[in-house]
Short mmCIF file of C-alpha atoms and ligand atoms in Angstrom, two decimals:
data_model
loop_
_atom_site.label_atom_id
_atom_site.label_comp_id
_atom_site.label_asym_id
_atom_site.label_seq_id
_atom_site.Cartn_x
_atom_site.Cartn_y
_atom_site.Cartn_z
CA MET W 14 139.98 139.45 6.33
CA THR W 15 142.82 140.61 8.63
CA ARG W 16 141.84 143.60 10.72
CA ILE W 17 143.94 146.36 12.21
CA ALA W 18 142.51 149.01 14.51
CA ILE W 19 143.59 151.77 16.84
CA ALA W 20 141.86 154.16 19.24
CA ILE W 21 143.38 156.93 21.39
CA HIS W 22 142.06 159.29 24.11
CA GLY W 23 143.21 162.56 25.57
CA GLY W 24 141.12 162.57 28.71
CA ALA W 25 137.43 162.76 29.72
CA GLY W 26 135.46 165.22 31.84
CA THR W 27 133.40 168.37 31.78
CA ILE W 28 134.30 169.23 28.20
CA THR W 29 131.56 171.31 26.51
CA PRO W 30 131.43 173.45 23.34
CA ALA W 31 130.80 176.46 25.65
CA SER W 32 134.07 175.93 27.46
CA MET W 33 136.10 175.79 24.23
CA THR W 34 137.44 178.38 21.83
CA PRO W 35 137.48 177.45 18.05
CA GLU W 36 141.28 177.66 18.13
CA LEU W 37 141.60 175.30 21.05
CA GLU W 38 139.09 172.88 19.53
CA LYS W 39 141.06 172.86 16.31
CA ALA W 40 144.32 172.29 18.17
CA TYR W 41 142.91 169.27 19.95
CA LYS W 42 141.34 167.79 16.85
CA THR W 43 144.54 168.25 14.84
CA ALA W 44 146.66 166.64 17.60
CA LEU W 45 144.26 163.69 17.93
CA GLN W 46 143.99 163.12 14.17
CA LYS W 47 147.75 163.30 13.51
CA THR W 48 148.48 160.97 16.43
CA VAL W 49 145.92 158.30 15.43
CA GLU W 50 146.94 158.41 11.82
CA GLU W 51 150.63 158.17 12.57
CA ALA W 52 150.04 155.15 14.85
CA TYR W 53 147.74 153.57 12.26
CA SER W 54 150.48 153.89 9.63
CA LEU W 55 152.75 151.88 11.87
CA LEU W 56 150.13 149.11 12.11
CA GLU W 57 149.55 149.26 8.34
CA ALA W 58 153.25 148.79 7.75
CA GLY W 59 153.12 145.53 9.78
CA GLY W 60 154.10 147.12 13.17
CA THR W 61 153.01 145.51 16.42
CA ALA W 62 150.11 146.69 18.53
CA LEU W 63 152.59 147.14 21.42
CA ASP W 64 154.72 149.50 19.31
CA ALA W 65 151.66 151.42 18.05
CA VAL W 66 150.23 152.12 21.52
CA GLU W 67 153.70 153.12 22.86
CA GLN W 68 154.20 155.45 19.95
CA ALA W 69 150.76 157.02 20.16
CA VAL W 70 150.99 157.67 23.87
CA ALA W 71 154.58 159.01 23.58
CA LEU W 72 153.33 161.46 20.82
CA LEU W 73 150.51 162.64 23.10
CA GLU W 74 152.96 162.95 26.07
CA ASN W 75 154.97 165.41 24.02
CA ILE W 76 151.99 167.73 23.38
CA PRO W 77 151.37 170.20 26.23
CA LEU W 78 147.60 170.19 25.54
CA PHE W 79 147.34 166.91 27.39
CA ASN W 80 147.94 166.14 31.04
CA ALA W 81 150.75 163.59 30.56
CA GLY W 82 154.51 163.86 30.03
CA ARG W 83 155.33 167.43 29.06
CA GLY W 84 151.82 168.74 29.86
CA SER W 85 151.56 167.18 33.32
CA VAL W 86 149.74 169.18 35.99
CA PHE W 87 151.47 170.58 39.14
CA THR W 88 151.64 168.70 42.40
CA LYS W 89 151.11 170.30 45.81
CA GLU W 90 154.86 170.89 45.98
CA GLY W 91 154.95 172.62 42.62
CA GLY W 92 156.54 169.73 40.75
CA HIS W 93 155.34 167.00 38.38
CA GLU W 94 154.83 163.32 39.23
CA MET W 95 153.76 161.08 36.36
CA ASP W 96 152.17 157.60 36.14
CA ALA W 97 152.07 155.24 33.10
CA SER W 98 151.48 151.65 32.13
CA ILE W 99 151.51 149.37 29.10
CA MET W 100 150.31 145.80 28.56
CA CYS W 101 150.70 143.19 25.84
CA GLY W 102 147.60 141.12 25.14
CA LYS W 103 149.61 138.22 23.66
CA THR W 104 152.00 137.52 26.55
CA LEU W 105 150.09 139.31 29.33
CA GLY W 106 153.38 141.06 29.97
CA ALA W 107 153.10 144.51 31.54
CA GLY W 108 155.18 147.42 32.69
CA ALA W 109 154.08 150.32 34.92
CA VAL W 110 155.56 153.35 36.71
CA ALA W 111 154.15 155.61 39.36
CA GLY W 112 155.25 159.02 40.69
CA VAL W 113 158.18 159.53 38.45
CA ARG W 114 159.74 162.94 37.88
CA SER W 115 161.75 164.44 34.99
CA ILE W 116 161.25 161.48 32.62
CA ARG W 117 160.46 162.76 29.18
CA ASN W 118 158.24 159.82 28.20
CA PRO W 119 156.87 157.75 31.11
CA VAL W 120 155.27 155.30 28.67
CA VAL W 121 158.73 154.48 27.21
CA LEU W 122 159.89 153.72 30.77
CA ALA W 123 156.87 151.46 31.29
CA ARG W 124 157.72 149.61 28.05
CA THR W 125 161.34 149.30 29.12
CA ILE W 126 160.19 147.69 32.38
CA LEU W 127 158.07 145.26 30.39
CA GLU W 128 160.97 144.31 28.13
CA HIS W 129 164.01 144.48 30.48
CA SER W 130 162.83 143.81 34.04
CA ASP W 131 161.57 140.84 36.01
CA HIS W 132 159.17 143.30 37.72
CA VAL W 133 155.91 144.87 36.58
CA PHE W 134 155.55 148.02 38.68
CA LEU W 135 158.36 150.47 39.74
CA ALA W 136 157.82 153.75 41.59
CA GLY W 137 159.54 157.09 42.38
CA SER W 138 163.35 157.28 42.66
CA GLY W 139 163.85 153.57 42.01
CA ALA W 140 161.94 153.80 38.73
CA GLU W 141 164.09 156.85 37.81
CA GLU W 142 167.30 154.93 38.56
CA PHE W 143 166.07 152.12 36.30
CA ALA W 144 165.41 154.76 33.59
CA ARG W 145 168.94 156.18 33.96
CA LYS W 146 170.44 152.70 33.74
CA HIS W 147 168.56 152.15 30.46
CA ARG W 148 169.59 155.60 29.13
CA LEU W 149 166.07 157.00 28.76
CA ALA W 150 165.61 160.72 28.18
CA PHE W 151 165.27 163.08 31.20
CA GLU W 152 164.20 166.73 31.01
CA PRO W 153 164.72 169.75 33.31
CA GLU W 154 161.78 171.28 35.29
CA GLU W 155 161.26 174.00 32.65
CA TYR W 156 160.34 171.40 30.05
CA PHE W 157 157.22 170.58 32.11
CA TYR W 158 156.23 174.25 32.74
CA ASP W 159 153.00 175.38 31.27
CA ALA W 160 151.59 178.87 32.10
CA PHE W 161 147.96 177.82 32.30
CA ARG W 162 148.71 174.79 34.44
CA TYR W 163 150.79 176.98 36.77
CA ARG W 164 147.89 179.35 37.26
CA GLN W 165 145.53 176.47 37.80
CA TRP W 166 147.75 175.13 40.52
CA ARG W 167 148.36 178.59 42.17
CA GLU W 168 144.65 178.97 42.75
CA VAL W 169 144.54 175.89 44.92
CA ARG W 170 148.07 175.30 46.24
CA ASP W 171 147.39 176.79 49.65
CA THR W 172 144.27 174.66 50.12
CA ASP W 173 143.61 170.98 50.67
CA LEU W 174 141.82 170.86 47.33
CA PHE W 175 143.05 168.69 44.51
CA MET W 176 141.31 168.54 41.17
CA LEU W 177 141.01 166.52 38.02
CA ASP W 178 142.62 168.37 35.17
CA HIS W 179 139.45 168.43 33.15
CA THR W 180 137.37 170.43 35.69
CA GLY W 181 137.40 174.21 35.48
CA ASP W 182 137.53 176.32 32.37
CA ARG W 183 140.13 174.76 30.22
CA LYS W 184 140.13 170.97 29.75
CA PHE W 185 143.02 168.62 29.54
CA GLY W 186 143.52 165.06 30.29
CA THR W 187 145.29 161.80 30.70
CA VAL W 188 146.22 160.04 27.45
CA GLY W 189 145.86 156.45 26.26
CA ALA W 190 145.89 154.13 23.32
CA VAL W 191 144.60 150.62 22.43
CA ALA W 192 145.42 148.67 19.28
CA LEU W 193 144.94 145.42 17.32
CA ASP W 194 147.70 144.47 14.89
CA ALA W 195 147.72 142.29 11.74
CA ASP W 196 148.89 139.23 13.74
CA GLY W 197 145.77 139.46 15.98
CA ASN W 198 147.65 140.84 19.01
CA LEU W 199 146.13 143.47 21.29
CA ALA W 200 147.87 146.10 23.45
CA ALA W 201 146.95 149.09 25.68
CA ALA W 202 148.89 151.96 27.23
CA THR W 203 147.93 154.93 29.44
CA SER W 204 149.91 157.91 30.84
CA THR W 205 148.98 160.82 33.11
CA GLY W 206 150.19 163.70 35.33
CA GLY W 207 147.38 162.81 37.71
CA MET W 208 145.49 165.55 39.58
CA THR W 209 146.37 169.20 40.06
CA ASN W 210 147.68 169.89 43.62
CA LYS W 211 147.89 166.16 44.39
CA ASN W 212 149.68 165.47 47.69
CA TYR W 213 151.17 162.53 49.63
CA ASN W 214 152.38 160.78 46.46
CA ARG W 215 148.77 160.21 45.39
CA ILE W 216 148.54 157.59 42.62
CA GLY W 217 145.35 157.05 40.51
CA ASP W 218 144.24 154.19 38.25
CA THR W 219 146.39 154.96 35.27
CA PRO W 220 149.49 152.86 36.17
CA VAL W 221 147.50 150.07 37.87
CA ILE W 222 147.13 147.03 35.58
CA GLY W 223 143.50 145.94 35.58
CA ALA W 224 142.21 149.35 36.71
CA GLY W 225 143.39 151.94 34.17
CA THR W 226 144.97 149.62 31.60
CA TYR W 227 144.47 146.01 30.53
CA ALA W 228 145.05 143.88 27.39
CA ASN W 229 144.33 140.22 26.71
CA ASN W 230 144.23 138.66 23.27
CA SER W 231 141.28 136.47 24.23
CA THR W 232 139.08 139.50 25.13
CA CYS W 233 140.09 143.15 24.51
CA ALA W 234 142.50 146.05 25.17
CA ILE W 235 141.36 148.91 27.39
CA SER W 236 142.72 152.34 28.41
CA CYS W 237 140.75 154.41 30.95
CA THR W 238 140.42 158.10 31.86
CA GLY W 239 138.42 159.67 34.65
CA HIS W 240 138.33 160.01 38.40
CA GLY W 241 141.01 157.55 39.40
CA GLU W 242 139.77 156.83 42.94
CA TYR W 243 136.57 155.35 41.45
CA PHE W 244 138.27 153.56 38.58
CA LEU W 245 140.69 151.91 40.99
CA ARG W 246 137.92 150.50 43.22
CA ALA W 247 135.78 149.43 40.26
CA VAL W 248 138.84 147.69 38.64
CA VAL W 249 137.34 149.07 35.43
CA ALA W 250 139.61 147.77 32.67
CA TYR W 251 139.76 144.19 33.96
CA ASP W 252 135.97 144.24 34.66
CA VAL W 253 135.25 144.87 30.98
CA SER W 254 137.53 142.01 29.99
CA CYS W 255 135.91 139.69 32.64
CA LEU W 256 132.42 140.35 31.34
CA MET W 257 133.59 139.21 27.94
CA GLU W 258 135.55 136.24 29.15
CA TYR W 259 133.22 134.86 31.77
CA LYS W 260 129.78 136.07 30.64
CA GLY W 261 130.21 136.08 26.92
CA TYR W 262 129.32 139.81 26.53
CA SER W 263 130.27 141.62 23.36
CA LEU W 264 132.79 144.45 23.72
CA GLN W 265 129.99 147.05 23.45
CA GLN W 266 127.82 145.26 25.98
CA ALA W 267 130.68 145.02 28.44
CA CYS W 268 131.63 148.64 28.01
CA ASP W 269 128.05 149.80 28.43
CA LYS W 270 127.66 147.77 31.58
CA VAL W 271 130.79 149.03 33.23
CA VAL W 272 130.92 152.69 32.07
CA MET W 273 127.23 153.59 31.75
CA GLU W 274 125.78 151.50 34.54
CA LYS W 275 128.33 150.33 37.21
CA LEU W 276 130.45 153.48 37.19
CA VAL W 277 127.50 155.84 37.05
CA SER W 278 125.79 154.27 40.06
CA PHE W 279 129.16 154.30 41.88
CA GLY W 280 129.67 158.01 41.12
CA GLY W 281 132.72 157.45 38.91
CA GLU W 282 132.98 160.00 36.12
CA GLY W 283 135.00 159.29 32.94
CA GLY W 284 135.32 156.85 30.08
CA LEU W 285 137.54 154.44 28.29
CA ILE W 286 138.67 153.30 24.80
CA ALA W 287 138.56 149.64 23.86
CA VAL W 288 139.24 147.29 20.98
CA ASP W 289 138.56 143.55 20.80
CA ALA W 290 140.30 140.66 19.03
CA SER W 291 137.97 141.08 15.99
CA GLY W 292 138.74 144.77 15.61
CA HIS W 293 135.52 146.13 17.05
CA LEU W 294 136.10 149.50 18.66
CA ALA W 295 134.16 151.10 21.59
CA LEU W 296 134.73 154.59 23.08
CA PRO W 297 132.13 154.98 25.85
CA PHE W 298 132.11 157.79 28.42
CA ASN W 299 129.65 159.05 31.01
CA SER W 300 131.03 162.56 31.28
CA GLU W 301 130.30 165.67 29.11
CA GLY W 302 133.08 164.83 26.76
CA MET W 303 136.16 162.79 25.98
CA TYR W 304 139.02 163.72 23.60
CA ARG W 305 139.05 160.59 21.31
CA ALA W 306 140.02 159.35 17.89
CA SER W 307 140.01 155.97 16.12
CA LYS W 308 140.85 154.37 12.79
CA SER W 309 140.74 150.85 11.39
CA ASN W 310 140.82 149.19 8.03
CA GLN W 311 137.08 149.03 8.22
CA GLN W 312 136.62 152.65 9.35
CA ALA W 313 137.94 156.01 8.27
CA THR W 314 139.60 158.30 10.78
CA TYR W 315 137.15 159.43 13.44
CA VAL W 316 137.79 162.32 15.84
CA GLY W 317 135.43 163.39 18.60
CA ILE W 318 135.33 165.62 21.67
CA TYR W 319 131.71 166.05 22.87
CA LYS W 320 128.86 163.63 23.56
N1 LIG Y 1212 142.54 158.71 35.83
C1 LIG Y 1212 143.57 159.72 36.04
C2 LIG Y 1212 143.92 159.75 37.51
O1 LIG Y 1212 143.04 159.65 38.32
C3 LIG Y 1212 143.13 161.08 35.69
C4 LIG Y 1212 142.53 161.25 34.32
O2 LIG Y 1212 142.11 160.27 33.72
O3 LIG Y 1212 142.46 162.43 33.79
O4 LIG Y 1212 145.05 159.93 37.86
#
């Protein structure tokens, strides 16, 4: 039987029931459910995994609840710098952007690089120039303004502190999606505003192929969220794929090894979403919580926040 499957995340971290109001919890759950079901409909109608993950991530980028696109956190300078990447498991084609400003949907820019560039990874003003050339949507500073995020940044802007968005009282996060389409193709995409008060053009794992995002039809598709400095050095997404490819691990075994053992002993907090070529889904995390949702033709819509 042909299988189709999708999973999305909206960030992992210190997310507990005590830190949440009923209204906020409902808002997150509704956003996750609508997004996963919309992207699933695309797969059901015969759409590609690549289109489904791009659409899911773009939808999440437009929701201020999440630290990506519109809801991106403030940098040390009081602006927004966004990172995103996308990968096709069939062709191993990939597109990635780092440190871009004013782009409405960084994941659409990553996809445009995949489709229309000989390069994989563009950064800063060059990436913005490429976006202008391809007539992608730009937004003014006000579009990215969020009162809570502004307060969050003001508390630390005169210090050398920088923080993951999901520490503190209210929790937000990076967004991502993985999918398997009816033709058996896998894809993954991830997008983030990075860390509050980040400085020196800091870049995390999100736009780095193999660290925050990876897809390969012969193994799996992965999108990560967590403390980027650890995910980068642990090459998390590719590590899961390698355990399947070279050691014959199942998706679940590979995810457990990397997220619950290797990352934990390394000190890397966070999680990932994954789907393999047979449509098995895994959504492991070693933090208190992870905003997540999934759906397949074998499984009804699932939405979760806490452990
Ligand atoms: N991994 C992202 C980064 O370090 C942050 C996150 O997942 O929330 O930029």
